Tab-separated table of C-alpha atoms in Angstrom:
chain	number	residue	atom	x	y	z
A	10	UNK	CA	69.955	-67.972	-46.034
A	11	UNK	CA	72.409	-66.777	-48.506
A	12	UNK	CA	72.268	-63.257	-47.850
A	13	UNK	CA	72.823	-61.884	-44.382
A	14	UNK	CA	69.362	-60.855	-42.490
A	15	UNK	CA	71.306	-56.792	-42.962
A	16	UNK	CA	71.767	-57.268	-46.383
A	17	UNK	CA	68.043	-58.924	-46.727
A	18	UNK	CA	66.741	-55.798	-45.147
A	19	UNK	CA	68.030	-53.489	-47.657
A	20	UNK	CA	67.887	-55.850	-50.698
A	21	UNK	CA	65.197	-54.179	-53.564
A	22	UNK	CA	64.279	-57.504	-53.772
A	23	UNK	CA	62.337	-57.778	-50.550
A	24	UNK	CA	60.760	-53.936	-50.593
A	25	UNK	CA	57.424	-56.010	-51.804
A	26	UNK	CA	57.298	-58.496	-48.883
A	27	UNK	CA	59.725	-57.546	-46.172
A	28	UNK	CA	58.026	-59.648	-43.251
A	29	UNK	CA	59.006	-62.623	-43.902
A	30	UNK	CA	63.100	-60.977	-43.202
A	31	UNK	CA	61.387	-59.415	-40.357
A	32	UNK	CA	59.847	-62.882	-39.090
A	33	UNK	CA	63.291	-63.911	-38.804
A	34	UNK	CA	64.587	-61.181	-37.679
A	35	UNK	CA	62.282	-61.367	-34.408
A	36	UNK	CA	63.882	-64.725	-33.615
A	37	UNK	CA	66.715	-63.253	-32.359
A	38	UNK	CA	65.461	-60.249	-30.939
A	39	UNK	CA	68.805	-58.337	-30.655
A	40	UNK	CA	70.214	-59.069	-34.118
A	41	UNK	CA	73.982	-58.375	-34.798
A	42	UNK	CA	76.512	-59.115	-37.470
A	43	UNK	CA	80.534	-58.461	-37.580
A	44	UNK	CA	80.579	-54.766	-38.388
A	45	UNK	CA	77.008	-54.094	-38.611
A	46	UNK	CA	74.039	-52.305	-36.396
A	47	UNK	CA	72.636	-53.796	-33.816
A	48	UNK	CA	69.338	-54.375	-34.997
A	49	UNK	CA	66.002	-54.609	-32.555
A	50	UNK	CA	62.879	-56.324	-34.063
A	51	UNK	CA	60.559	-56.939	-31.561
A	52	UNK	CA	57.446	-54.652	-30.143
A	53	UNK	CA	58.177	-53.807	-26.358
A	54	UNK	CA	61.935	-53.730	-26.819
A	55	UNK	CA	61.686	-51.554	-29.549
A	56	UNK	CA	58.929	-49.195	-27.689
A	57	UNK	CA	60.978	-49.130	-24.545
A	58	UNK	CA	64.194	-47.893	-26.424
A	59	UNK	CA	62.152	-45.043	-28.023
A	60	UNK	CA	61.382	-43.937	-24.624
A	61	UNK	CA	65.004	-44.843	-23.348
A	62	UNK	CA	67.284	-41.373	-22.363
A	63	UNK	CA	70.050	-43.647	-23.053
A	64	UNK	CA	69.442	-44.093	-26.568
A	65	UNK	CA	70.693	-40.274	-28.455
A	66	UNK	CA	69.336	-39.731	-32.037
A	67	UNK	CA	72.431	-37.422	-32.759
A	68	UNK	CA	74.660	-39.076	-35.010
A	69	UNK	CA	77.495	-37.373	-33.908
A	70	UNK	CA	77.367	-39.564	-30.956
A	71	UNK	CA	77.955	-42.686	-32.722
A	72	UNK	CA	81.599	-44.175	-32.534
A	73	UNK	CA	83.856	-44.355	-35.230
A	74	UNK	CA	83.773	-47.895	-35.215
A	75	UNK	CA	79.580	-47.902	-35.297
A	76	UNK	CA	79.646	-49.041	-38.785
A	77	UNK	CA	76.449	-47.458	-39.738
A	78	UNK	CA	75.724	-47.996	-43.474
A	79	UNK	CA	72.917	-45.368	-43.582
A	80	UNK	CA	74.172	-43.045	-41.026
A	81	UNK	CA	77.340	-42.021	-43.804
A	82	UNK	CA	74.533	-39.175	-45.180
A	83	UNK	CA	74.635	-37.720	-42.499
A	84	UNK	CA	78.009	-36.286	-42.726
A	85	UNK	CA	77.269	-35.167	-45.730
A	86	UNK	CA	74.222	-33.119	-44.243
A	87	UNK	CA	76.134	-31.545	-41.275
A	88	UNK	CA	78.391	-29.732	-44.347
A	89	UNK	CA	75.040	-28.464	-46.059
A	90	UNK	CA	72.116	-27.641	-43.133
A	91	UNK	CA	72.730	-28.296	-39.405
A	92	UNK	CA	70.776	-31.421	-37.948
A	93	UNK	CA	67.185	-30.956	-37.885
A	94	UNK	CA	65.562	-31.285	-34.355
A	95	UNK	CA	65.159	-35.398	-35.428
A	96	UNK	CA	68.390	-35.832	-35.235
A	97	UNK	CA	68.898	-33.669	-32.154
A	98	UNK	CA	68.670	-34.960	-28.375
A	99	UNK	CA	67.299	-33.055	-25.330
A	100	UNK	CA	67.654	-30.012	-24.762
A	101	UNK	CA	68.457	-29.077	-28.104
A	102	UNK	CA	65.533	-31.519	-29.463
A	103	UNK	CA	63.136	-30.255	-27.008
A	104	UNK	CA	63.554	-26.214	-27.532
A	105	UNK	CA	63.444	-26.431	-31.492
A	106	UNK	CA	60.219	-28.965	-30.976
A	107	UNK	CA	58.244	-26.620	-28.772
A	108	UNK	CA	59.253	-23.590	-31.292
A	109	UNK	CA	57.923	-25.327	-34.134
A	110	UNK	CA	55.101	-26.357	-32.531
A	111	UNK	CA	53.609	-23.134	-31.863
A	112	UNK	CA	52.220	-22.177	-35.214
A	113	UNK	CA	51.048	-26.171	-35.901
A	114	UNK	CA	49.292	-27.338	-33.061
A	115	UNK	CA	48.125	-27.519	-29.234
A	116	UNK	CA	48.567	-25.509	-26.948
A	117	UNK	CA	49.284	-22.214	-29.161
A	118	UNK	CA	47.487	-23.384	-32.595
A	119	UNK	CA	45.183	-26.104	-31.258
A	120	UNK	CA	43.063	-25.336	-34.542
A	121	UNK	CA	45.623	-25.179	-36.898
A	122	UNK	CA	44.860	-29.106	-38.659
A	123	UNK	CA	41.656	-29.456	-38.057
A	124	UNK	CA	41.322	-25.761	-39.718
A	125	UNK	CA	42.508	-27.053	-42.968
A	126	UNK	CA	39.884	-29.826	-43.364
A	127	UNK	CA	37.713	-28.162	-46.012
A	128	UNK	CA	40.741	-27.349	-48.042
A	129	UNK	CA	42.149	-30.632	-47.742
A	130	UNK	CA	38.770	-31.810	-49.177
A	131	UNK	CA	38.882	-29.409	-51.944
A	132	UNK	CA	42.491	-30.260	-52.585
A	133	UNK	CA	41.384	-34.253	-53.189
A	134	UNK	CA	37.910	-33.484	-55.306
A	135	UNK	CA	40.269	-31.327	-57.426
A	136	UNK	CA	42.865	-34.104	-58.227
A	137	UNK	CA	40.543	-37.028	-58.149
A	138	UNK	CA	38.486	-34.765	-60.722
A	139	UNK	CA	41.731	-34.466	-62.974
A	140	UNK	CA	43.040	-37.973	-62.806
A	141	UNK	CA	42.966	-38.400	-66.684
A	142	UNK	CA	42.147	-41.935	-67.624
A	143	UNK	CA	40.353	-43.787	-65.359
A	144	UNK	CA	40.848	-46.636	-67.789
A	145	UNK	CA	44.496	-46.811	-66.785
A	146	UNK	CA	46.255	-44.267	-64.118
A	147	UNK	CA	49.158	-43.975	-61.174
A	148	UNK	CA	47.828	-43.282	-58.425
A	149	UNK	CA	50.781	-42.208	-56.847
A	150	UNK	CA	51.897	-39.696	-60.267
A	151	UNK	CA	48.411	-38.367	-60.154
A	152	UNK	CA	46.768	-38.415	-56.291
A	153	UNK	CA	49.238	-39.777	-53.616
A	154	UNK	CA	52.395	-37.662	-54.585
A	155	UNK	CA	50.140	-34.108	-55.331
A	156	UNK	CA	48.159	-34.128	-52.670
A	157	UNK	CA	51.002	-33.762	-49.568
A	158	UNK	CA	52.771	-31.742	-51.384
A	159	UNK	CA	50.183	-29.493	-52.505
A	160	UNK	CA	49.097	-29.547	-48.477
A	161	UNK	CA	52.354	-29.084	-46.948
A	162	UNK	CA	53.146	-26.007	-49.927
A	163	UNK	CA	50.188	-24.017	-48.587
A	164	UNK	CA	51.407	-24.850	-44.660
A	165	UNK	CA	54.489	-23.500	-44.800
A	166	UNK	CA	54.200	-21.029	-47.800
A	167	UNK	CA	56.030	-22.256	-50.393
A	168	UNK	CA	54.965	-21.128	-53.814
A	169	UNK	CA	53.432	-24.324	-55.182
A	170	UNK	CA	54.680	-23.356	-58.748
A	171	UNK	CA	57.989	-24.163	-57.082
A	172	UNK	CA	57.194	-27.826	-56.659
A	173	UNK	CA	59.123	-29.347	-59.719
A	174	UNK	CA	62.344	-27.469	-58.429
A	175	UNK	CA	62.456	-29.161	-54.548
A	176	UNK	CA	61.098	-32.475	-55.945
A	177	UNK	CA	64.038	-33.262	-57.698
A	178	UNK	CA	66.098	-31.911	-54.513
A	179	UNK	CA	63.656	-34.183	-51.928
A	180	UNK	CA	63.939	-37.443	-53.947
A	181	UNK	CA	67.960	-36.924	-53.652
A	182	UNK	CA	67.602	-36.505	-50.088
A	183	UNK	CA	65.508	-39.228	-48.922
A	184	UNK	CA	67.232	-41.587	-51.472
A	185	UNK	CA	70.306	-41.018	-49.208
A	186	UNK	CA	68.562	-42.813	-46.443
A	187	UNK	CA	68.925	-46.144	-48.298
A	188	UNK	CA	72.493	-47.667	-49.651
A	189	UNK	CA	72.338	-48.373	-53.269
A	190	UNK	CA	74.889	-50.726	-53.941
A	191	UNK	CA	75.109	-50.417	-57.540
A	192	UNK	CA	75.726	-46.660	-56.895
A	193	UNK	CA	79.653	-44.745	-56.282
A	194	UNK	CA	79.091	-43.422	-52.597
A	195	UNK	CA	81.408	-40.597	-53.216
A	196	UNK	CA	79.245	-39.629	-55.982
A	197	UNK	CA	75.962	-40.363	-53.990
A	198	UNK	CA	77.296	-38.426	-51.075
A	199	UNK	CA	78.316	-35.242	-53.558
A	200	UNK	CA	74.738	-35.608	-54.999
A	201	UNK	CA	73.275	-35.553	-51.201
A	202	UNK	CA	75.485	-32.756	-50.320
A	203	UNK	CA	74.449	-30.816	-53.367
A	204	UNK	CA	71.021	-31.349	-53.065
A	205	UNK	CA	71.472	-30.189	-49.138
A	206	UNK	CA	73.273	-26.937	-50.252
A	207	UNK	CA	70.447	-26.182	-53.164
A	208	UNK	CA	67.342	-26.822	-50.861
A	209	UNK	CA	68.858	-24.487	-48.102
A	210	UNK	CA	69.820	-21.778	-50.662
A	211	UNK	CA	66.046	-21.799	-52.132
A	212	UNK	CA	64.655	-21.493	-48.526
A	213	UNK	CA	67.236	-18.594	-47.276
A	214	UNK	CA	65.343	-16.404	-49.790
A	215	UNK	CA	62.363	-17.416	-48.880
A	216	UNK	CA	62.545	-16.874	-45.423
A	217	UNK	CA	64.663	-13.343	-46.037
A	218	UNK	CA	61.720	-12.765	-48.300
A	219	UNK	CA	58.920	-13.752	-45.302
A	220	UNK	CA	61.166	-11.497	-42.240
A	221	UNK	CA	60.046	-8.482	-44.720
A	222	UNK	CA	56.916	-9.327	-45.801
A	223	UNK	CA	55.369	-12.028	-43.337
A	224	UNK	CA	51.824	-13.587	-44.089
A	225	UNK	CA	49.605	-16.229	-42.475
A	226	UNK	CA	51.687	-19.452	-43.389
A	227	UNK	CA	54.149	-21.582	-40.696
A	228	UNK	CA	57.186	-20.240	-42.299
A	229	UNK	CA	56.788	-16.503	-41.920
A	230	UNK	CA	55.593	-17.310	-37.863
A	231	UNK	CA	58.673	-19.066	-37.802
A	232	UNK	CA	60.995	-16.798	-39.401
A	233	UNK	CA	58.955	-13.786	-36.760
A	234	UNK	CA	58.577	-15.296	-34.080
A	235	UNK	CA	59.752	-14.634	-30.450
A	236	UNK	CA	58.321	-16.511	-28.151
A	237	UNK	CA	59.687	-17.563	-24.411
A	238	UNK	CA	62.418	-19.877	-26.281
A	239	UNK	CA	63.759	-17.076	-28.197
A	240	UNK	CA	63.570	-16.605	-31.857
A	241	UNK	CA	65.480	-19.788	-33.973
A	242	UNK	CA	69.220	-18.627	-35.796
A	243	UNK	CA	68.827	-18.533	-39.496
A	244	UNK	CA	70.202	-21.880	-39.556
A	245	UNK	CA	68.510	-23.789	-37.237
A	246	UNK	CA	65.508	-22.029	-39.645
A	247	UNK	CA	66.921	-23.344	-42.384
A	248	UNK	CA	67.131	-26.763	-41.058
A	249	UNK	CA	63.641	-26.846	-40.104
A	250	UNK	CA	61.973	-25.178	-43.001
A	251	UNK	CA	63.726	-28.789	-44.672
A	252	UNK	CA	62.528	-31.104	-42.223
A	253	UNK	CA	58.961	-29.464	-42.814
A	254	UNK	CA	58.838	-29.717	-46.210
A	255	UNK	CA	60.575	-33.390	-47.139
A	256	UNK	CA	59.385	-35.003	-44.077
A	257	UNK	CA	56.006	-33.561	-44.227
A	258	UNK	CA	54.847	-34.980	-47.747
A	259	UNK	CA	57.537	-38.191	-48.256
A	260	UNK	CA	55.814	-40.366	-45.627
A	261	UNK	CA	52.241	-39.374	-46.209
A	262	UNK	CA	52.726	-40.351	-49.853
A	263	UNK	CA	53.689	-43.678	-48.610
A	264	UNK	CA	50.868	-44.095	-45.951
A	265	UNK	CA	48.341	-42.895	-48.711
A	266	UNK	CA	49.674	-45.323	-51.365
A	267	UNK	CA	50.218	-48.308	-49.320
A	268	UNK	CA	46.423	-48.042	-48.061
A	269	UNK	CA	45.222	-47.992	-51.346
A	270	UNK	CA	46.963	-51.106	-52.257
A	271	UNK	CA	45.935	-52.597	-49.051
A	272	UNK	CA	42.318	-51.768	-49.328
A	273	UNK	CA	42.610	-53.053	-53.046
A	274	UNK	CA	43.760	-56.304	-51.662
A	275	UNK	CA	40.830	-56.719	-49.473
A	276	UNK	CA	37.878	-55.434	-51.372
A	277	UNK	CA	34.994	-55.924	-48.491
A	278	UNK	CA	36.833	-53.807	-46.537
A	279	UNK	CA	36.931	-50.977	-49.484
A	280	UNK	CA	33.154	-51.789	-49.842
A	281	UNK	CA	32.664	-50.959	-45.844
A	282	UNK	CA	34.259	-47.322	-46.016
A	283	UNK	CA	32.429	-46.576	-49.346
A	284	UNK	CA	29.234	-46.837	-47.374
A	285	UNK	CA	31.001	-46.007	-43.532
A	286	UNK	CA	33.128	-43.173	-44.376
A	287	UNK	CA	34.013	-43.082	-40.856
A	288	UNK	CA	35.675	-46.225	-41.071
A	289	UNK	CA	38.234	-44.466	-42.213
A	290	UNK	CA	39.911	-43.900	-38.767
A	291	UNK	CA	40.172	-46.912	-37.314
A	292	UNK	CA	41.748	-48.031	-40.855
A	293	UNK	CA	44.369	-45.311	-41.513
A	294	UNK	CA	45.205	-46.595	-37.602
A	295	UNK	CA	45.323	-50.468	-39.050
A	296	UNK	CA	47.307	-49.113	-41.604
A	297	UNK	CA	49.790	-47.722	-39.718
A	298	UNK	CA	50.178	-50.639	-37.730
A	299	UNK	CA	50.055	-53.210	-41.157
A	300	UNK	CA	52.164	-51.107	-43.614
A	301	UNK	CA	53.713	-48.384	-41.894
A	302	UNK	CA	55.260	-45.655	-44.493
A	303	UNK	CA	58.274	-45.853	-42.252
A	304	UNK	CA	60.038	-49.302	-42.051
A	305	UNK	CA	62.777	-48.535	-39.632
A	306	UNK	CA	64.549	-45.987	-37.136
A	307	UNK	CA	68.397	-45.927	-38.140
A	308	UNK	CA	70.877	-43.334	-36.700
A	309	UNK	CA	69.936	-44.345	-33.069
A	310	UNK	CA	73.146	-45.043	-30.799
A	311	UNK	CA	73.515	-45.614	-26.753
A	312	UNK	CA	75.341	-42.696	-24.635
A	313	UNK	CA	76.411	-45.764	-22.387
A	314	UNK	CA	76.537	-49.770	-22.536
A	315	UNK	CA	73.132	-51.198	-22.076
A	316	UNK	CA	71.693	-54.391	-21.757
A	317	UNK	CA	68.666	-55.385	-24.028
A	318	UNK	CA	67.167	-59.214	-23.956
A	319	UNK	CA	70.650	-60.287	-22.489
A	320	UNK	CA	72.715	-58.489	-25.690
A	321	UNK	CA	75.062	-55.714	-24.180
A	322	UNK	CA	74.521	-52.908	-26.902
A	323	UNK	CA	77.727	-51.187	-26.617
A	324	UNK	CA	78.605	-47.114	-25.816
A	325	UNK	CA	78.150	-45.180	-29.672
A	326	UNK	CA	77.435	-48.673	-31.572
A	327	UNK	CA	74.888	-48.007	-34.261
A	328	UNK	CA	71.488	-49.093	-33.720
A	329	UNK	CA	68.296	-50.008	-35.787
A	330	UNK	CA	64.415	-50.509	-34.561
A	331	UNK	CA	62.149	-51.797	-36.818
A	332	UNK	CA	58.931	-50.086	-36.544
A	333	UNK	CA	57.558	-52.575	-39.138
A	334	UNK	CA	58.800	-55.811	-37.475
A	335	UNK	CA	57.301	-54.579	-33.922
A	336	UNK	CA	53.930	-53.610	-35.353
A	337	UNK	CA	53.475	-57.320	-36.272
A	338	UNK	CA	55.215	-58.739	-33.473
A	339	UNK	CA	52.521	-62.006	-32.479
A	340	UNK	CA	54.513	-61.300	-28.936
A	341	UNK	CA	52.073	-57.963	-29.155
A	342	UNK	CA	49.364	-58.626	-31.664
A	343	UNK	CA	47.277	-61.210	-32.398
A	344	UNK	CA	47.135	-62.399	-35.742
A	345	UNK	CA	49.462	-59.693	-36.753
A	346	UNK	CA	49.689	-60.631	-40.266
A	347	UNK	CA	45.967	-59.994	-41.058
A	348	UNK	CA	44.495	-56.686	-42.157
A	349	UNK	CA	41.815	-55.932	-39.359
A	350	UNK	CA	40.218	-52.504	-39.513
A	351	UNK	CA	38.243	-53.921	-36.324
A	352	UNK	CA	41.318	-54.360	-34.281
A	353	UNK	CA	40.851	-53.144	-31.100
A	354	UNK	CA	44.452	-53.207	-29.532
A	355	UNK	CA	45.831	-50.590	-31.678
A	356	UNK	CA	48.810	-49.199	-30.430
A	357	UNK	CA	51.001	-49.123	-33.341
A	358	UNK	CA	54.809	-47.849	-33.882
A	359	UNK	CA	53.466	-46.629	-37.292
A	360	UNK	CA	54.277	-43.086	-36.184
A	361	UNK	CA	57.178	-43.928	-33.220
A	362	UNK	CA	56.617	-43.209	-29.900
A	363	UNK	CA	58.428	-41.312	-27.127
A	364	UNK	CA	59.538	-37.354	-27.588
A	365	UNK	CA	60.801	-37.711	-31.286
A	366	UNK	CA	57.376	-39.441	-32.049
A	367	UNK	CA	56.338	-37.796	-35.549
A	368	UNK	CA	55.754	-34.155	-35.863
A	369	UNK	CA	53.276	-33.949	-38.453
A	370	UNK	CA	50.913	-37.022	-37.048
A	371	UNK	CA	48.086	-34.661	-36.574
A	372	UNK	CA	47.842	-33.634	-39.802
A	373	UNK	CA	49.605	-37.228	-41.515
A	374	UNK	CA	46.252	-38.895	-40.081
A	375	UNK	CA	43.585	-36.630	-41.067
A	376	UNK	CA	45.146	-35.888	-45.117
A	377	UNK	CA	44.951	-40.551	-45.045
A	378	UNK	CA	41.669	-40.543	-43.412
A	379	UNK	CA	40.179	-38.005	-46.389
A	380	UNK	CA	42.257	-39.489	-48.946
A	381	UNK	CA	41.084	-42.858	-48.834
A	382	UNK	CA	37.505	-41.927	-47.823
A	383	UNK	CA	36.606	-40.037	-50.994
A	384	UNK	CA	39.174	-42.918	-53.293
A	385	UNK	CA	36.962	-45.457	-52.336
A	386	UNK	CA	33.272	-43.345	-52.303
A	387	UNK	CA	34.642	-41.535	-56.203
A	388	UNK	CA	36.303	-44.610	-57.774
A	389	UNK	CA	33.915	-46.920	-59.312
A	390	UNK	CA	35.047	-51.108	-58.846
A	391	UNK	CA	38.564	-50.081	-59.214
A	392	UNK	CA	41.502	-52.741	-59.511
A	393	UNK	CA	45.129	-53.195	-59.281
A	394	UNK	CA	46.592	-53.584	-62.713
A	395	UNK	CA	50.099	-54.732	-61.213
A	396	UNK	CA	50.510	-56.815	-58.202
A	397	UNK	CA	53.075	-56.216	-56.831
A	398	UNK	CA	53.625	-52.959	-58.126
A	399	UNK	CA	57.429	-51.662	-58.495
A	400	UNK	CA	58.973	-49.982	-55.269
A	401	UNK	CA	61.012	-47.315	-54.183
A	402	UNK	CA	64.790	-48.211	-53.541
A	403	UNK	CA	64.306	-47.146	-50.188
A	404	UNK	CA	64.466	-49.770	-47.144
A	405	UNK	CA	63.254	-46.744	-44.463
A	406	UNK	CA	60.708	-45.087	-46.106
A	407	UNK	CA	58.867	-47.894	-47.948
A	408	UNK	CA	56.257	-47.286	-50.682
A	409	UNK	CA	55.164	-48.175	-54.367
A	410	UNK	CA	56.878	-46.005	-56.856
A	411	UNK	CA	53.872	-46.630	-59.065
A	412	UNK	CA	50.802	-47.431	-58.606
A	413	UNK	CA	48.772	-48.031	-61.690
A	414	UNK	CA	44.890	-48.755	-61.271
A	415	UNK	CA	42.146	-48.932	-63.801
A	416	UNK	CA	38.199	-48.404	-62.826
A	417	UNK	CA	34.937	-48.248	-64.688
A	418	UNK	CA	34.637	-44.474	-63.745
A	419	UNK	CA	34.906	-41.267	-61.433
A	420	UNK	CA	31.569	-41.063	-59.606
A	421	UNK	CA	30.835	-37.439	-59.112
């Protein structure tokens, strides 16, 4: 190959089809080039470093030498907002997890997702009613982009007529997950830094704004809270007000998109959950296993030397899993390649695994699972227009930039 299996891995070029890099990536499980990450490719190692109290998730623990290529953001970020509890280790990671937790899910708000079904529904009819032309439209301008961050708005209280300011301010941010070699990193890091400093200024006054005058949404339970871990410092508020709100629509606007184009590719199966709406479980599971919105876990780095497939990964070297290469590891899966709503061995890395396994799952699942459900009972014989269609310049959080469809109609 002419391009180094790294550089192949962050190449635009391959965001269409990256399994093929990841096919021979997997031949060498423990994959490492002169001043590059150690990168892991293959199902069980990858789940057993996820679940590996060696392996630290702080970037400050990474060596000067780690030669991280997407770990140079976060400097930038520990300038703007403190690390958000993903990029923390126990027991920092733990206390700041089980404080969030409280107003989301089980044990404190075990209702809290499955609560919001109806208005998820009602959030869908309303933007699959307004998609314009169903001669020609993106799905992901008009559906896949709206709809998380309509849901995660109403979550954590954010004003919704606010949207157009932290888009601009999100898109920034993840884009700094993913080199862009035609791009001046100084400039890319002041932009990051910027965007960092402008995000956290817009949620101080919101939370100042929710101490006086709380209401019913996560962010004003977070900002009052007191519970047996304490109450959070403003910044450590701040930090994970912005992990809420980026985190919580970016990959879900991935995972919707990239199951739309999946199910579009394989039209019986489209035809089954128009008529078996239920099918829509085990297929948002598929999908997370098939095209996972999140391609890779960088910013990982050992606390000591360890030992993985006979590679010594050394103390504070920088290290990559693949979600997406494990999830179709043959090693794990059979006939990994193949779309199979009917799988029965399902246990994906779509979502990680082990105690930073993703927050928002809960709620990731069930806005998929009614997404696609009502796409494929409202839209009538719809098809791709573009195939592929463009992608994001982002090799972690992988997803169509566009999506544009045409059908014969919106069934009511």
């Amino acid at each position: 190959m002419t391009q180094s299996l790294l550089h192949q891995i962050l190449d635009y070029a391959n965001r269409a089809n990256p399994y093929p890099v990841y096919e021979e990536l997997r031949k060498t499980p423990v994959h490492h080039e002169e001043d590059g990450p150690y990168v892991v490719s293959t199902y069980h190692e990858i789940r057993s470093l996820l679940h590996d109290p060696r392996i630290s998730s702080d970037v400050r623990n990474l060596a000067p030498t780690g030669h991280d290529p997407l770990a140079e953001p976060a400097q930038e970020e520990q300038s703007a907002l403190p690390p958000g509890f993903l990029r923390l280790d126990p027991p920092e990671h733990d206390r700041l997890r089980r404080m969030t937790n409280r107003p989301f899910g089980p044990p404190h708000s075990p209702h809290r997702v499955d609560g919001m079904r109806k208005e998820l529904r009602d959030i869908v009819s309303g933007l699959i009613d307004g998609i314009g032309d169903a001669g020609r439209f993106d799905l992901v301008d008009e559906f896949s982009y709206p709809f998380p961050v309509t849901v995660i708005c109403r979550l954590l209280g954010v004003p919704r007529e606010d949207e157009a300011r932290f888009h601009g301010w999100a898109d920034v941010i993840a884009a700094s997950l993913d080199p862009d070699p035609d791009a001046d990193p100084t400039e890319r890091g002041k932009a990051s830094h910027e965007a960092r400093m402008q995000l956290g200024m817009y949620l101080a006054g919101l939370i100042e704004e929710r101490r006086k005058n709380p209401g019913h949404d996560m962010l004003s339970e977070l900002a009052t809270a007191k519970g047996p871990d304490g109450a959070m410092t403003t910044m450590e508020l701040l930090s994970t007000a912005a992990l809420l709100l980026i985190a919580g629509h970016e990959t879900t606007v991935n995972l919707v998109t990239n199951g739309m184009l999946t199910l579009l590719r394989n039209p019986d199966v489209l035809q089954r959950l128009r008529a078996e709406p239920r099918l829509a479980v085990p297929i948002v599971e598929e999908l997370l296993r098939f095209e996972p919105p999140v391609q890779l876990v960088p910013q990982r780095t050992p606390l000591t030397d360890i030992e993985v497939r006979g590679v010594t990964i050394p103390k504070g070297a920088s290290l990559w899993l693949v979600l997406a290469s494990g999830n179709r590891d043959p090693q794990r899966f059979d006939d990994p390649d193949r779309f199979d709503p009917d799988r029965r061995d399902i246990q994906h890395l779509g979502l990680g695994s082990g105690i930073h396994s993703c927050f928002g799952a809960p709620l990731a699942r069930l806005e998929a699972q009614l997404a696609l459900s009502e796409l494929a009972r409202r839209l009538d014989n719809p098809r791709l227009l573009e195939d592929p269609p463009p992608y994001r310049q982002n090799a972690v959080l992988r997803g169509p930039r566009h999506l544009p469809i045409t059908c014969d109609g919106i069934r009511p």
